Tab-separated table of C-alpha atoms in Angstrom:
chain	number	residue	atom	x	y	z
A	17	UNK	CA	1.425	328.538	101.906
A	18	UNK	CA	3.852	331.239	99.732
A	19	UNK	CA	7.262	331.257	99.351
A	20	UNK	CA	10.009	333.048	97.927
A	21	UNK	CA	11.687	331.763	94.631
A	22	UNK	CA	14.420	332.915	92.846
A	23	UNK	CA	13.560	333.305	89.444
A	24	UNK	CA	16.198	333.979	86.453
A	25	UNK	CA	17.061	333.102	82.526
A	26	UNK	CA	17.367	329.352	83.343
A	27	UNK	CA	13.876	328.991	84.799
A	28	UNK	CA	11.980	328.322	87.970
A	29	UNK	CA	12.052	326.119	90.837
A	30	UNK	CA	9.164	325.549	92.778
A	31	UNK	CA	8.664	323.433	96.289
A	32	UNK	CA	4.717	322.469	97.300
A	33	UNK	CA	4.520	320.632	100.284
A	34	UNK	CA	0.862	317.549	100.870
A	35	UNK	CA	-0.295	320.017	103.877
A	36	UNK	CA	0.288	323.221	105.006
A	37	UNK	CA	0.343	322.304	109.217
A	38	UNK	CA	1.842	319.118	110.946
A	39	UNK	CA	2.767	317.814	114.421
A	40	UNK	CA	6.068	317.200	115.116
A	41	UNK	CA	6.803	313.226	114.842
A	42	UNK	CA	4.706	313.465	111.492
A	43	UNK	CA	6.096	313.132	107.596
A	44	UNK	CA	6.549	315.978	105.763
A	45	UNK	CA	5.908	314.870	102.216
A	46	UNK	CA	6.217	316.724	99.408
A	47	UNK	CA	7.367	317.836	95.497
A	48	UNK	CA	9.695	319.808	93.687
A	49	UNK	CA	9.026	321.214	90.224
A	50	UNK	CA	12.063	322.465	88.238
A	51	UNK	CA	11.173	324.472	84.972
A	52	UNK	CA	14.270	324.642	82.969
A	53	UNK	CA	14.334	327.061	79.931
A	54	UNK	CA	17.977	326.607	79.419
A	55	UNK	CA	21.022	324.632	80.025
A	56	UNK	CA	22.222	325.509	84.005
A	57	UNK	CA	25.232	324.705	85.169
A	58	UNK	CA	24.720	322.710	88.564
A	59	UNK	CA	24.876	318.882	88.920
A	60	UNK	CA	22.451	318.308	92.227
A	61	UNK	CA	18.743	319.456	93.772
A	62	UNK	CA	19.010	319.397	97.276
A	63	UNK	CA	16.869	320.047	99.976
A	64	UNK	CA	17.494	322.049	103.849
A	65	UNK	CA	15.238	322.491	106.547
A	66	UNK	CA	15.330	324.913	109.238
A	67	UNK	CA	14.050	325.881	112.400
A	68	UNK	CA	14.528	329.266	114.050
A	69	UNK	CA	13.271	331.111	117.094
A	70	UNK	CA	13.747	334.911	117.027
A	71	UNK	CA	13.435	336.699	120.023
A	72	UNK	CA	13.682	340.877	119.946
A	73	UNK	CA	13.125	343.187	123.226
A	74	UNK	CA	12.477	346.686	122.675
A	75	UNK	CA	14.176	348.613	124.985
A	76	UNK	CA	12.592	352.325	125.256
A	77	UNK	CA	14.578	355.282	126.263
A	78	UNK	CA	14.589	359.675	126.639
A	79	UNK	CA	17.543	360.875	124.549
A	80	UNK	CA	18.508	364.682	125.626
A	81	UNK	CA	19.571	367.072	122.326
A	82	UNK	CA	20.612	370.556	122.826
A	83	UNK	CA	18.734	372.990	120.978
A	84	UNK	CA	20.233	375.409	118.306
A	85	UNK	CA	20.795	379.112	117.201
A	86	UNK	CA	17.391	379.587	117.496
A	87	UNK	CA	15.940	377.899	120.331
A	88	UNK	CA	18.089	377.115	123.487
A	89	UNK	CA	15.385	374.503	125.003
A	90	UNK	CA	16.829	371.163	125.613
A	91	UNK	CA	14.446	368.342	123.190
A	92	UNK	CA	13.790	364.837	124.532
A	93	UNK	CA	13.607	362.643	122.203
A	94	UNK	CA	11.995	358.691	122.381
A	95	UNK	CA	14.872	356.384	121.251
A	96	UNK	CA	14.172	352.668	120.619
A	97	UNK	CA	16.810	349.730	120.938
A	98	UNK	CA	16.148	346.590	119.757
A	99	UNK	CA	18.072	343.809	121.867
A	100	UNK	CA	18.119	340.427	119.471
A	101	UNK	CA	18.287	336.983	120.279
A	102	UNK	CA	18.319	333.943	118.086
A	103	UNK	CA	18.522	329.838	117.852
A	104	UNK	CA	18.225	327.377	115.244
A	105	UNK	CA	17.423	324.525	116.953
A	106	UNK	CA	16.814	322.417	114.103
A	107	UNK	CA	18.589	322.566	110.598
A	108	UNK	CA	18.556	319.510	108.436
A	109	UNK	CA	20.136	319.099	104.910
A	110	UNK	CA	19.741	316.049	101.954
A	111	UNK	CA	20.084	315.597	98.583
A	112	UNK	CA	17.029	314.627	96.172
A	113	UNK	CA	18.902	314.281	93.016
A	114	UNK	CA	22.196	314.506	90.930
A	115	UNK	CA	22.135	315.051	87.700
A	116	UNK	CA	24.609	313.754	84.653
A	117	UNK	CA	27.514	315.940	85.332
A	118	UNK	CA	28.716	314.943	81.754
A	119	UNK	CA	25.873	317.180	79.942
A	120	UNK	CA	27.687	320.179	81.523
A	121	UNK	CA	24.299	320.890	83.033
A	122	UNK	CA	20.743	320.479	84.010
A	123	UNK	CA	19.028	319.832	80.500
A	124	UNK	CA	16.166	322.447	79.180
A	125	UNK	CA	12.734	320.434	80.647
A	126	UNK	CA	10.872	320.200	83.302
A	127	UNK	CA	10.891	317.906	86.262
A	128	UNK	CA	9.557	316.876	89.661
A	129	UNK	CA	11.207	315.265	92.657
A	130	UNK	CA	8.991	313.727	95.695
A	131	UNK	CA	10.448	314.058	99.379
A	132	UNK	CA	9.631	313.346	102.430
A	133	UNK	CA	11.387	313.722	105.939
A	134	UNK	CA	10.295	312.621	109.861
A	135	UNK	CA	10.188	315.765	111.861
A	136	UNK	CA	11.869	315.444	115.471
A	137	UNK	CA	9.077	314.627	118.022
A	138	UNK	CA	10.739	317.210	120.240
A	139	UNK	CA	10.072	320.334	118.172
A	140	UNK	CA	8.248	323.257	119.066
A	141	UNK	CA	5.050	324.719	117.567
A	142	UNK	CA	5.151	327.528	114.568
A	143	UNK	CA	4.691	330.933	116.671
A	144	UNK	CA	3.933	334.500	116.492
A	145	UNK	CA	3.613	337.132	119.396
A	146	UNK	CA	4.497	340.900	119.338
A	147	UNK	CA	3.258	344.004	122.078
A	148	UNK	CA	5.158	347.424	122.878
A	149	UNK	CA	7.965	345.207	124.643
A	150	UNK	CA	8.811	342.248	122.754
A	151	UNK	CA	8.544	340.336	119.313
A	152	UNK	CA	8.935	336.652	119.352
A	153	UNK	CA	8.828	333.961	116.586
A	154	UNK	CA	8.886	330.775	115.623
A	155	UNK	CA	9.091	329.300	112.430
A	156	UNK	CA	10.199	327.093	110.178
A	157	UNK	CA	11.483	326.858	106.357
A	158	UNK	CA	12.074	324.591	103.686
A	159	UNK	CA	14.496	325.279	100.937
A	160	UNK	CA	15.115	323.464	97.818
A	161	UNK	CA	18.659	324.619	96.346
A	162	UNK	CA	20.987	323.920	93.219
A	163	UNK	CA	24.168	325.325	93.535
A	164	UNK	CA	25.895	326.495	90.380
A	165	UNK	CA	28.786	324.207	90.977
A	166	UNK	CA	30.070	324.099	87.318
A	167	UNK	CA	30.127	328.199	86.902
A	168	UNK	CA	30.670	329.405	90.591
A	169	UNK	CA	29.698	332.576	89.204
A	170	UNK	CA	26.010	332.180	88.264
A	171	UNK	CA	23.162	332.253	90.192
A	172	UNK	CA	21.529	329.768	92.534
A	173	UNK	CA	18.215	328.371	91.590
A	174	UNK	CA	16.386	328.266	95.107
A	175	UNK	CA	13.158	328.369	96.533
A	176	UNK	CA	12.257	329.017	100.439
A	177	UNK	CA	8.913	327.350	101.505
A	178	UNK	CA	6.921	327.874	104.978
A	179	UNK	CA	5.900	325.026	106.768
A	180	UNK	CA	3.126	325.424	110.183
A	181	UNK	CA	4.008	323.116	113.105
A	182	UNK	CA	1.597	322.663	115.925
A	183	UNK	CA	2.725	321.188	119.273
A	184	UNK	CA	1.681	318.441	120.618
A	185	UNK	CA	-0.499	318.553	123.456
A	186	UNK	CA	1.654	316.598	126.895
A	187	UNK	CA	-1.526	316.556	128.598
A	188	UNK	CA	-4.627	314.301	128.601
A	189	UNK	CA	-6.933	316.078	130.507
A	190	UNK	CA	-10.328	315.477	128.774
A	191	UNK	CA	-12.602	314.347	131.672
A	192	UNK	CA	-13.778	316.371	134.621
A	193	UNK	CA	-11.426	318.405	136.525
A	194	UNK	CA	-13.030	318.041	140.111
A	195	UNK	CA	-12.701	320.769	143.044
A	196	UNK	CA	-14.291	321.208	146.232
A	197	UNK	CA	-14.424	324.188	148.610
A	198	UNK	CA	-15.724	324.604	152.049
A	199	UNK	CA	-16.877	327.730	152.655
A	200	UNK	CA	-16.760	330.185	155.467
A	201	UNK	CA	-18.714	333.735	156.629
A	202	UNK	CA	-18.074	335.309	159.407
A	203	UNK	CA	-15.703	332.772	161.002
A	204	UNK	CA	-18.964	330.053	160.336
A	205	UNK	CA	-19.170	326.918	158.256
A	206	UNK	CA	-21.589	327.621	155.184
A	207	UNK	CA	-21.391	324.868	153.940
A	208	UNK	CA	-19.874	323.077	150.601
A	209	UNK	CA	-19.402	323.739	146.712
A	210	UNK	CA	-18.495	321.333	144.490
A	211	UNK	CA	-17.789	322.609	141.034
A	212	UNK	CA	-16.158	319.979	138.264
A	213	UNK	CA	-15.056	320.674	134.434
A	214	UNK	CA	-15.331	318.905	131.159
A	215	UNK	CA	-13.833	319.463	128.238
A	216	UNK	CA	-14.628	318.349	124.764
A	217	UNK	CA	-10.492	317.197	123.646
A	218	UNK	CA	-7.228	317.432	125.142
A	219	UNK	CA	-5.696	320.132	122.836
A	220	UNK	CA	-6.958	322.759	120.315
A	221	UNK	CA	-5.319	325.381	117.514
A	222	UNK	CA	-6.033	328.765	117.125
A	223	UNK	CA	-8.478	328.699	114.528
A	224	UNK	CA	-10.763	325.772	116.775
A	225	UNK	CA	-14.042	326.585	118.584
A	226	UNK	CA	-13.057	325.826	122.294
A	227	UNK	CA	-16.178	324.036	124.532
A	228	UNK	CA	-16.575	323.313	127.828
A	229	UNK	CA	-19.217	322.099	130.478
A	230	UNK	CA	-19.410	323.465	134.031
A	231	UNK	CA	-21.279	321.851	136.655
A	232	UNK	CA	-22.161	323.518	140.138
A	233	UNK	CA	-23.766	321.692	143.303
A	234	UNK	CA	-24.314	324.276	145.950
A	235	UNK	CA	-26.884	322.247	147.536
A	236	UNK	CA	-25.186	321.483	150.703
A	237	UNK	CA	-24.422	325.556	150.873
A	238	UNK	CA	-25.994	328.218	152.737
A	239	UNK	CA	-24.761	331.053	150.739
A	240	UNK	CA	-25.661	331.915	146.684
A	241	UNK	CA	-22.881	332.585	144.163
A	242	UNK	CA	-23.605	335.876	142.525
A	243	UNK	CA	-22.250	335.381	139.147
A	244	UNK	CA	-19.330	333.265	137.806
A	245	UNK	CA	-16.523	334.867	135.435
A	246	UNK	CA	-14.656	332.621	133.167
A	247	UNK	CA	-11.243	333.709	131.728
A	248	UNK	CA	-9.026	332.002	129.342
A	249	UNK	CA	-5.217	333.687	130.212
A	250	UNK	CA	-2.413	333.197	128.367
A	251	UNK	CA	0.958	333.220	130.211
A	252	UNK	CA	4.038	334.205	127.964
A	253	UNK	CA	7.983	333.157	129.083
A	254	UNK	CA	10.885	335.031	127.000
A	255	UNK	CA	14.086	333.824	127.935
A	256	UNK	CA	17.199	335.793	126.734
A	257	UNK	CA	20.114	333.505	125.654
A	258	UNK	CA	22.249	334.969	128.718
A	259	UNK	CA	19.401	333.587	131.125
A	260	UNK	CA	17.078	336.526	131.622
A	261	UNK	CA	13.956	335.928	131.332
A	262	UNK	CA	10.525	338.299	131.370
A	263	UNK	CA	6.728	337.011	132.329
A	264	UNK	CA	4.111	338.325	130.475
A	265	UNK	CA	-0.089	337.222	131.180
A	266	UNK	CA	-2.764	337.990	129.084
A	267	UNK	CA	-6.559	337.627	129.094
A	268	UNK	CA	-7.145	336.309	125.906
A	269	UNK	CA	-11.253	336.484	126.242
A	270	UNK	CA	-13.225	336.374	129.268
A	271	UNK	CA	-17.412	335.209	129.408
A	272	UNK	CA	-19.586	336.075	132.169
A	273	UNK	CA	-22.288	333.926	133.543
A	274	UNK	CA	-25.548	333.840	136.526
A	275	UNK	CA	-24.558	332.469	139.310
A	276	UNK	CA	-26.825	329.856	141.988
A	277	UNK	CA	-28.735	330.192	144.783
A	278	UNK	CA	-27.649	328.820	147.898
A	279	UNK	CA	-28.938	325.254	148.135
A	280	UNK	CA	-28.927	325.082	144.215
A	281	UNK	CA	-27.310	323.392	141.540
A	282	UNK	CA	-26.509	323.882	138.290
A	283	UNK	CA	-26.197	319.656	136.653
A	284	UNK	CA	-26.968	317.578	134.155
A	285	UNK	CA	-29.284	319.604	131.260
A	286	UNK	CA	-28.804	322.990	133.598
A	287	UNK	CA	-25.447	322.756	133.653
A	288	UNK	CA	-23.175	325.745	131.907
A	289	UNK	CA	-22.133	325.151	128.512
A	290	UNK	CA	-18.897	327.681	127.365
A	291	UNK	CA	-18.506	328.100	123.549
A	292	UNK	CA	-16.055	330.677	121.923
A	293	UNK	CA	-13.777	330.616	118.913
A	294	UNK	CA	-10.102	330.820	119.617
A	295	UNK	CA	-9.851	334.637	118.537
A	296	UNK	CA	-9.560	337.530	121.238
A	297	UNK	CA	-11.465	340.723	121.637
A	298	UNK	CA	-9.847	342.134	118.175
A	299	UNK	CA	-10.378	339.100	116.245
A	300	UNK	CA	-6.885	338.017	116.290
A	301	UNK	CA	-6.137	334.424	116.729
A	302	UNK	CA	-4.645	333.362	119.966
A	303	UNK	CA	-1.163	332.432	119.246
A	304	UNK	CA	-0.228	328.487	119.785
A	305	UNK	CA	1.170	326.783	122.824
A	306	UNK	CA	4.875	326.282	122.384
A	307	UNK	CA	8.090	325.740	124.791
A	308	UNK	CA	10.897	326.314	122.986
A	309	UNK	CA	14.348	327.871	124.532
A	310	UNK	CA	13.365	331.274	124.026
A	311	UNK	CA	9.891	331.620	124.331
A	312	UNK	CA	7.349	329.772	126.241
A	313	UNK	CA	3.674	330.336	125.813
A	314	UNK	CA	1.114	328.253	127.556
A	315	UNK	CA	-2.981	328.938	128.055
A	316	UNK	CA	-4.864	328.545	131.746
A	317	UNK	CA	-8.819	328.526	132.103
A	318	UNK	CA	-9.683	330.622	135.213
A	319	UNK	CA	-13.048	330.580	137.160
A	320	UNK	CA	-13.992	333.112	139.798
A	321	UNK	CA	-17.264	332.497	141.916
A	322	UNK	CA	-18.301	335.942	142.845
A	323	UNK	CA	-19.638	335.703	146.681
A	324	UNK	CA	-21.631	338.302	148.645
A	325	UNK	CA	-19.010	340.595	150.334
A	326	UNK	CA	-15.783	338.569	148.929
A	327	UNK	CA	-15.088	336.218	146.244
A	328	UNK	CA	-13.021	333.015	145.764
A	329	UNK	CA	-11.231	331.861	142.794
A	330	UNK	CA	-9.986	328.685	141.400
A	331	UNK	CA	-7.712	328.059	138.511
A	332	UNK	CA	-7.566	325.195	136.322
A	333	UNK	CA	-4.428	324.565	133.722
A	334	UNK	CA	-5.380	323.695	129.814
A	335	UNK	CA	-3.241	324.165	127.023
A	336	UNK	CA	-4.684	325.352	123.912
């Protein structure tokens, strides 16, 4: 992934991190290059880590001007405020290396320190979300810094480097997610469906192809199901820091399949098989689950069996 360096008459400093996603609980390994080109006076390489979440609501209101010599008509204008909340939740800070203080500076060469650090099991995922009401993000930096300690007044050799952390999944769910529903028309028993879910892992990214199996036995069921509509919804928390907090769904991609006959089923090889990449409608990844203090953002498959005259729905929970 890029960074941002700082880059002057004393050379470069670089940081390059062994991958560019982890899970929290993992080891972020890594190196530092340092490309001196002249003598630079600071004495130690250290290293920070930070994690931020950035929340911004967009708060839309009609401004009223007066008009001038000219015209007399009163102009409405669209103002935008931006309302701004933030937390660093985690912000970490160690030194790699101190150099000989008594060569009044880092020597002309160039060098490179290997680090490593546990990440927090707790953390949140890396995130990115933004509509006509909110922005939120997630993210999280690594900076490798000397500090000019023996002239105050030069500048700091630093470089900032971005680091992607997926959540960890809490669930487990793999196996069949099993629901049954009796069935009534016109104040009569119709009989039974029993409908039941597999999926192919417990958690995915944004960039993985999402499968799943569906498996329909109407066969104790006097009336056909017309079509079935599958939706994958995201549902978005923001929290403000003084407690508010603002719901937001979307239907991140939807599939639409034939339904069964009464008395039918739809197992084993005849069974229906859901494929899609984890992009919506506009080819735009789905952003990751996270639950952080500011922003929450978690993914729900929903099935609706389409009925003559009415329709039923069921919805089953699965983080992506």
């Amino acid at each position: 992934m890029g960074g941002s360096a700082s880059s002057d008459k004393f050379g470069k400093i670089f940081v390059k991190t062994e991958k560019n996603v982890y899970f929290p609980g993992e080891t972020v390994s890594g190196w530092i290059f340092l490309n001196i080109v002249q003598v630079y006076p600071g004495s130690t390489l250290e290293i920070k880590i930070k994690g931020k979440e950035v929340l911004e609501i967009f708060k839309k209101a009609e401004e009223q001007t007066q008009g001038g010599v000219v015209s007399s008509k009163t102009k409405k204008n669209l103002v935008v405020e931006t309302e701004k909340h933030e937390n660093i939740f985690y912000h970490h800070k160690m030194p790699i290396y101190a150099f000989d203080t008594k060569k009044k500076g880092i020597q002309p060469g160039q060098y490179m320190f290997p680090f490593s650090f546990l990440l927090q099991s707790y953390l949140p995922g890396s995130f990115e979300y933004k509509d006509e009401d909110v922005r939120a993000r997630i993210y999280y930096k690594i900076k490798a810094h000397i500090i000019p300690d023996l002239k105050p007044k030069e500048p700091h050799m630093k470089f900032t480097q971005k680091v992607m952390l997926r959540e960890k999944h809490k669930s487990n769910i793999t196996k069949t997610v099993f629901t049954g529903i009796y069935k009534t028309l016109w104040c009569l028993s119709s009989g039974r469906t029993n409908v039941s879910f597999e999926f192919d892992k417990d958690h995915y990214t944004p960039n993985d192809r999402f499968t799943m199996n569906i498996e329909v036995d109407n066969s104790t069921s006097s009336i056909p199901i017309q079509q079935f509509l599958l939706f994958i919804i995201a549902k978005f928390t923001f929290t403000t820091k003084d407690g508010r907090s603002m719901t937001k769904e979307r239907n991140m991609a939807k599939r639409v399949f034939p339904g069964v006959p009464a008395g039918g089923r739809l197992m084993d090889d005849k069974k229906i098989f859901v494929e899609l990449l984890m992009k919506d409608e506009k080819d735009v990844y789905f952003p990751a689950s996270v639950h952080a203090n500011l922003i929450q953002c978690d993914y729900f498959v929903e099935l609706s069996y389409i009925y003559p005259q009415r329709s039923e729905e069921r919805r089953v929970g699965k983080e992506c």
